[in-house]
Coordinates of C-alpha atoms in Angstrom, one line a residue:
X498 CA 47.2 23.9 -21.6
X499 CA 44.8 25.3 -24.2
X500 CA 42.5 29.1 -24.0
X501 CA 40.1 29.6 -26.5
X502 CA 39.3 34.0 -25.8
X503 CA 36.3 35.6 -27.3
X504 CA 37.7 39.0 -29.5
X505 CA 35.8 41.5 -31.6
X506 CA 37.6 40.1 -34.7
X507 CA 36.6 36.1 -33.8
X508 CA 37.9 33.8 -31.4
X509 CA 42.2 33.3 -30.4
X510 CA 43.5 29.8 -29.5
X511 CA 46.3 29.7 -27.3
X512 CA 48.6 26.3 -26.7
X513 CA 51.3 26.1 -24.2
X514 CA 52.6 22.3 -23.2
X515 CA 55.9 21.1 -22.8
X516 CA 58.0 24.6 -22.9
X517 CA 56.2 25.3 -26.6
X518 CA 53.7 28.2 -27.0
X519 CA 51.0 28.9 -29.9
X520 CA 48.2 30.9 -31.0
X521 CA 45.8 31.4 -33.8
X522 CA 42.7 33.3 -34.5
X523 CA 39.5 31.7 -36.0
X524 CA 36.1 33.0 -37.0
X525 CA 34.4 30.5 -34.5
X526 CA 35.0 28.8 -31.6
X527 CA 34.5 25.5 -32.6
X528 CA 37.5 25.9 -35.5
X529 CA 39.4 27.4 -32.2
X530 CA 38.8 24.3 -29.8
X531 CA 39.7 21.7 -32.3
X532 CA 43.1 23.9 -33.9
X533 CA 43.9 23.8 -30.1
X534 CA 43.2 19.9 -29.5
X535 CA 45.1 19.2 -32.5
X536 CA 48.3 21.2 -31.9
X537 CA 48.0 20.0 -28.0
X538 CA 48.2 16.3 -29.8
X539 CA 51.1 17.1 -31.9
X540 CA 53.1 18.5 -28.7
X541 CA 52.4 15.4 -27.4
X542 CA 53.8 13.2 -30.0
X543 CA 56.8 15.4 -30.7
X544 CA 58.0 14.5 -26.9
X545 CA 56.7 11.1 -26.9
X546 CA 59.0 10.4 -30.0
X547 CA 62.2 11.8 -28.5
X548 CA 63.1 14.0 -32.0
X549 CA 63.1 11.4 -33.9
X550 CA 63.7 12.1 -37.5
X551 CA 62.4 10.8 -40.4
X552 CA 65.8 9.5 -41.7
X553 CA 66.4 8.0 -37.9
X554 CA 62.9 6.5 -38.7
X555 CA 63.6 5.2 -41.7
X556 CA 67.1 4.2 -41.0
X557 CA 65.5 1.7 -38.2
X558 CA 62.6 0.6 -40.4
X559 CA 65.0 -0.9 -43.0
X560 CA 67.4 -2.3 -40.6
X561 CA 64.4 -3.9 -38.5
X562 CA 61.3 -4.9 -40.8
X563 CA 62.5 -4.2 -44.8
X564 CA 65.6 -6.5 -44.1
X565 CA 63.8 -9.6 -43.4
X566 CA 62.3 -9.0 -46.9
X567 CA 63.4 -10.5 -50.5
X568 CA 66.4 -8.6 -51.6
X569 CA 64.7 -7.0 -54.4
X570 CA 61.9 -5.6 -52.5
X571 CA 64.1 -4.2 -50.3
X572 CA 66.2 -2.4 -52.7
X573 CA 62.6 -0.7 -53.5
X574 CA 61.5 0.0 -50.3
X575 CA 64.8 1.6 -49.4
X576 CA 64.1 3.9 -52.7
X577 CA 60.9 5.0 -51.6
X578 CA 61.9 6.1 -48.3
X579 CA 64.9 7.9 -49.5
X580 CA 62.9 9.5 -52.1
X581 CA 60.8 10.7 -49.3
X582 CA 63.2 11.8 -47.0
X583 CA 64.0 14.5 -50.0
X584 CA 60.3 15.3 -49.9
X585 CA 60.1 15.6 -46.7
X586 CA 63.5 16.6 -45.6
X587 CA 65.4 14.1 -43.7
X588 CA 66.0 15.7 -40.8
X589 CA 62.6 16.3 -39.9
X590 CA 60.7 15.5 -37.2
X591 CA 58.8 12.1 -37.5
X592 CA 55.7 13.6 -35.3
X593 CA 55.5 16.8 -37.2
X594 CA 54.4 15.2 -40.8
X595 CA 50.5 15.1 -40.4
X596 CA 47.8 13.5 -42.6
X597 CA 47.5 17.3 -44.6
X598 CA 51.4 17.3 -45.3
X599 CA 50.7 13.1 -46.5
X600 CA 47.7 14.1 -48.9
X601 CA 49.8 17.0 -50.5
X602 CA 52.7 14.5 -51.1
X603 CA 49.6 12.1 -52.6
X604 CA 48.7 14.8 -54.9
X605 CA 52.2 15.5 -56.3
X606 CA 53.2 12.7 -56.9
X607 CA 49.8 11.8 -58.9
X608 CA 51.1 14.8 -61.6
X609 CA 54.4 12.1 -62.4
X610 CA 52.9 8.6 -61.2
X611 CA 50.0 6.3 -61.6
X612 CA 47.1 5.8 -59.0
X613 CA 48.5 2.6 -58.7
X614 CA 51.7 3.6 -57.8
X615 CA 50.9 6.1 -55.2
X616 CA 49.4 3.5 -53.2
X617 CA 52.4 1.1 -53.4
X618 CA 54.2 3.9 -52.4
X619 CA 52.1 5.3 -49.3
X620 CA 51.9 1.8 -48.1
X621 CA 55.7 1.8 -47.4
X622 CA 54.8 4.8 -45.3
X623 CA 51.8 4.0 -43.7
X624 CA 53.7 0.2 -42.5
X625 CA 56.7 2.5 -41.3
X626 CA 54.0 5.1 -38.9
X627 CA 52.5 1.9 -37.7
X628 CA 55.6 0.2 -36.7
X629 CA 56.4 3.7 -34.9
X630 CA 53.0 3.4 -33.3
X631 CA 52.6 0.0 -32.5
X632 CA 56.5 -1.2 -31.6
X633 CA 58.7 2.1 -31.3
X634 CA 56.0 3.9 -29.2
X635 CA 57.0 6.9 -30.4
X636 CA 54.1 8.0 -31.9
X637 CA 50.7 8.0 -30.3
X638 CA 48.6 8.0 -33.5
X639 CA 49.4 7.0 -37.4
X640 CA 49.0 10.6 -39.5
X641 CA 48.4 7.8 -42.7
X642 CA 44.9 7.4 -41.2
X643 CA 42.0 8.7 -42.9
X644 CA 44.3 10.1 -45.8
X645 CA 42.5 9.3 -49.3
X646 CA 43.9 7.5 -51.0
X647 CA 42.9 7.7 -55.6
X648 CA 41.5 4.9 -57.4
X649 CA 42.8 1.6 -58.8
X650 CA 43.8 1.7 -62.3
X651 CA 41.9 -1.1 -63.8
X652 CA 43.8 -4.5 -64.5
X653 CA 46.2 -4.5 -67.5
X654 CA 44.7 -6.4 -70.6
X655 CA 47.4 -6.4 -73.1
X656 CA 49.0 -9.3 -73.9
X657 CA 52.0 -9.9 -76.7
X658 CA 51.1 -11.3 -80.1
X659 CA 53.4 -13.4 -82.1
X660 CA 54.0 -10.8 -84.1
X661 CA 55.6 -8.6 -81.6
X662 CA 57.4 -11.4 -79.9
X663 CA 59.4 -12.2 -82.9
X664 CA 60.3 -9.1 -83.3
X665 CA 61.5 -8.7 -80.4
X666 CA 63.3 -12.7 -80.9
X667 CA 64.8 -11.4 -83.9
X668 CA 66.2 -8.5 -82.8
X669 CA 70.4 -8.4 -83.5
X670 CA 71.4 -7.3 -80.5
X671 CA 74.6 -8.5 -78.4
X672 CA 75.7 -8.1 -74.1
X673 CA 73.4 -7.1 -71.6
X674 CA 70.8 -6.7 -74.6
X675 CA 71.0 -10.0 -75.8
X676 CA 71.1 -11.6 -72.5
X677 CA 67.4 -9.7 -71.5
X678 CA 66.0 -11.0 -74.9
X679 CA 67.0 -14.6 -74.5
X680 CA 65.2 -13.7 -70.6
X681 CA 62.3 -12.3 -72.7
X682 CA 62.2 -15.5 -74.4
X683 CA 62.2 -17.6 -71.0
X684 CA 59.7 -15.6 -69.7
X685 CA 57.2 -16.7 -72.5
X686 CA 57.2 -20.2 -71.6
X687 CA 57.6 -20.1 -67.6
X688 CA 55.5 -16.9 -66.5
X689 CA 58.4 -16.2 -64.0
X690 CA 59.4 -12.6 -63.4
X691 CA 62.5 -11.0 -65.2
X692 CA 64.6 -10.9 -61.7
X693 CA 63.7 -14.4 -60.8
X694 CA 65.0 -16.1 -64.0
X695 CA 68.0 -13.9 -63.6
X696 CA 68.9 -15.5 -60.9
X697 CA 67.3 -19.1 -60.9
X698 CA 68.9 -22.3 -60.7
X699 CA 67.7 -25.0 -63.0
X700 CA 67.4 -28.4 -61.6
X701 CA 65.7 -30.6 -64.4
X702 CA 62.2 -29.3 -65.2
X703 CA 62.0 -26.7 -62.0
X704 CA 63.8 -23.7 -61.3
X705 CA 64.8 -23.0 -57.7
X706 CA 64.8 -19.4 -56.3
X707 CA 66.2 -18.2 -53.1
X708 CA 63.5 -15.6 -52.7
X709 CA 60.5 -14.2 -54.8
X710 CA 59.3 -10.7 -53.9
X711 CA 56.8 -11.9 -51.6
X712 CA 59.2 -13.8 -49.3
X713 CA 60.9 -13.4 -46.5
X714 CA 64.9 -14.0 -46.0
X715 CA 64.4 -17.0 -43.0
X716 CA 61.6 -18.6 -45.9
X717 CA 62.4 -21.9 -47.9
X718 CA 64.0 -21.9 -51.3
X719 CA 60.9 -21.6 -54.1
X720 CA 60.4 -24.3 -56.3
X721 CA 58.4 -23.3 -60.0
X722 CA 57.8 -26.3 -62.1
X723 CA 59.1 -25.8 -66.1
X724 CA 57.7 -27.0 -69.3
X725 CA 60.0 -29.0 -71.0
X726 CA 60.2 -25.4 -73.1
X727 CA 61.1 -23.8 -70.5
X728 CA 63.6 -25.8 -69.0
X729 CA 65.6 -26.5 -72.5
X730 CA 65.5 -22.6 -72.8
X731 CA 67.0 -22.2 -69.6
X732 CA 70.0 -24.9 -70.4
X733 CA 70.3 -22.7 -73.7
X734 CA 70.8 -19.5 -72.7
X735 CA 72.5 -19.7 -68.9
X736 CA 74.3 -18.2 -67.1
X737 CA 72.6 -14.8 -66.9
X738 CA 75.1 -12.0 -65.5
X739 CA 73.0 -9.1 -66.5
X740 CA 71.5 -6.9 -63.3
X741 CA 67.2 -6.8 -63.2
X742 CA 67.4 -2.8 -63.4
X743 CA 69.7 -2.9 -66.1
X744 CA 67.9 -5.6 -68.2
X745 CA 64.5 -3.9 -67.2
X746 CA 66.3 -0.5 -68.7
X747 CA 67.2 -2.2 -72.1
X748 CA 64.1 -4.0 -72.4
X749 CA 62.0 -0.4 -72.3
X750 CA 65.0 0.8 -74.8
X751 CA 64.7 -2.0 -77.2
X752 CA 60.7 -1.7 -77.3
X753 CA 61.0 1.6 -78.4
X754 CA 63.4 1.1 -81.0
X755 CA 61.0 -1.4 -82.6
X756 CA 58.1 0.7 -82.2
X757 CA 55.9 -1.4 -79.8
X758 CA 54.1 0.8 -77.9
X759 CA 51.9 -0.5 -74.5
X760 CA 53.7 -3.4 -73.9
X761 CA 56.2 -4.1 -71.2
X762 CA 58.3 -7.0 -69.9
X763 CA 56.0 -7.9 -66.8
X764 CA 53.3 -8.3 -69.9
X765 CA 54.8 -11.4 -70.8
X766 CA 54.1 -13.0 -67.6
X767 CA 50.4 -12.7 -68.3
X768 CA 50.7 -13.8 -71.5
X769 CA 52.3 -17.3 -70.6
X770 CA 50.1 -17.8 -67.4
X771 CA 47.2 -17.2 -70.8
X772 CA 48.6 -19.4 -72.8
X773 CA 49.3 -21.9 -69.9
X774 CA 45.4 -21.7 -69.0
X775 CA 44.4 -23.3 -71.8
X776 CA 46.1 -26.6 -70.9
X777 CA 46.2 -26.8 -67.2
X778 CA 43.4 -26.7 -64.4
X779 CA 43.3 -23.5 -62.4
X780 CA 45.3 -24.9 -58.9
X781 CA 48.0 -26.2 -61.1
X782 CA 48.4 -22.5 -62.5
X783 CA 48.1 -21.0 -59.6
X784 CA 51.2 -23.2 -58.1
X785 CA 53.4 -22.0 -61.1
X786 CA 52.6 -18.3 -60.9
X787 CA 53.0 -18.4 -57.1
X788 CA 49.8 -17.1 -56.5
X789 CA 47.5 -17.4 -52.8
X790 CA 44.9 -15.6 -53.8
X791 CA 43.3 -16.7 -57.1
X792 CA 40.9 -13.7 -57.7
X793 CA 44.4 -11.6 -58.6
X794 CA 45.3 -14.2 -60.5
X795 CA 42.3 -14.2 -62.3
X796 CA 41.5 -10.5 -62.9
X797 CA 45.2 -9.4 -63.4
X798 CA 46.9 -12.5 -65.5
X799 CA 44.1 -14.1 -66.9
X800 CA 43.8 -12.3 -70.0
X801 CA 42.1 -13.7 -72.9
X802 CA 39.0 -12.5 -74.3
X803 CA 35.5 -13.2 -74.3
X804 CA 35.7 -13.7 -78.4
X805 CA 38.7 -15.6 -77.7
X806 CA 37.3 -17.8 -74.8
X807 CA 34.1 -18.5 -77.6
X808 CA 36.0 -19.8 -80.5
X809 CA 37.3 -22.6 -78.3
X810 CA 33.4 -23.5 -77.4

């Protein structure tokens, strides 16, 4: 049950619902009624979820929903949330983090991380409160809503040069290192991603994966069509025993020692989807980079330039 009293000094709201009491002071009434509907709303949830914690929460969320996913997007999402759960302390209360507590965790994380990156990370929390809405019931509203979220960095537009590639091909280098260059290499004349030709299987000209990071565990194995590059590159340089964290480690290592600044591995997935543009149509590209929606395909991988695009006209 809420009061809102009339004092000399303003106006004092007072909450008492489910064996918890409150109270505040406020210069006007109207920031006293809608403290009191607010904190009445919280009660609310806090019994409706039972004390769930956020590392109960979280615990479900990856055994139910992030397991169905691809391996390697799981191992992310599973970072995330623990990475939260030291934000927000694990043993707190799922109802008691609120849309204020969500926008001061979006603006510390903006001092370390990207726009960009902020989002992929709130969206791992905003699926796990809707799940908790929607399915666990335990929550009557999703504290993600109406939380601003900062801007899109604008699509990448670098793309490697010959120059840098060969120094990177011509590296002396041996183990893991070697192993991520001659997956450098592969990358340039398939477009895949550095975990997928880690773990592909060649079968002629196509590689077969188990998963990309947009499928699901119960989906069909992936076919990508090769080049006849690509596919003698892969018969050169498998097996691959090198782990995607580790090679994506020495990659950023070995690109420092060479001085090339701005450039990472994923770069070199544009730059063969570029290269591929020029002698494919547009649906056949799309089927080897794996993309549904064209337009990120387009704005994202597509990266050759207007002076470029000329010189060919």
């Amino acid at each position: 049950m809420a009061y809102i009293r009339k004092l000399s000094t303003g106006w004092r709201a007072e909450v008492q619902k489910h064996g918890s009491r409150s109270s505040k002071v406020f210069d006007t009434k109207r920031e006293a009624q809608k403290w009191a509907m607010d904190t009445e709303a919280s009660l609310d949830s806090l019994k409706g979820s039972g004390g769930m914690t956020w590392e109960q929460a979280s615990t479900k969320y990856l055994a139910t929903v992030v397991q169905e996913k691809a391996a390697s997007a799981a191992d992310w999402e599973r970072r995330r949330l623990d990475e939260m759960a030291v934000y927000f302390g694990a043993e707190t209360p799922l109802a008691s983090i609120t849309s204020q507590m969500l926008g001061e965790w979006r603006d510390t994380r903006l001092k370390d991380v990207s726009g960009s990156t902020v989002i992929r990370q709130f969206t791992v929390m905003r699926c796990l409160f809707r799940v908790a809405v929607e399915e666990w019931k335990v929550l009557t509203s999703n504290p993600c809503k109406g939380v601003r979220m900062p801007e899109h960095l604008p699509p990448r537009h670098q793309v490697w040069t010959w120059r840098l590639i060969k120094r990177v091909l011509r590296a002396q280098r041996d183990g893991n290192t070697l192993q991520t260059i001659r997956a450098f290499h592969i990358a340039l004349h398939t477009g895949m991603r550095l975990n997928e030709i880690l773990a592909a299987r060649v079968v002629g000209k196509v590689a077969i994966l188990e998963r990309d990071k947009n499928s699901g565990k119960a989906s069909p194995p992936i076919k990508v069509p090769l080049a006849r590059k690509g596919a003698a590159l892969f018969a050169k340089y498998q097996p691959f025993t090198v782990r995607p964290d580790i090679a994506s480690a020495l990659f950023s290592d070995l690109t420092d020692q060479l001085l090339i600044d701005g450039l990472t591995f994923h770069d070199s997935r544009a730059t063969a989807l570029t290269m591929l543009s020029r002698r494919m149509d547009v649906m056949t590209l799309a089927r080897i980079s794996r993309h549904k929606n064209l337009k990120i395909l387009m704005e994202s991988y597509y990266r050759e330039t207007a002076e470029q695009i000329a010189a060919r006209l």
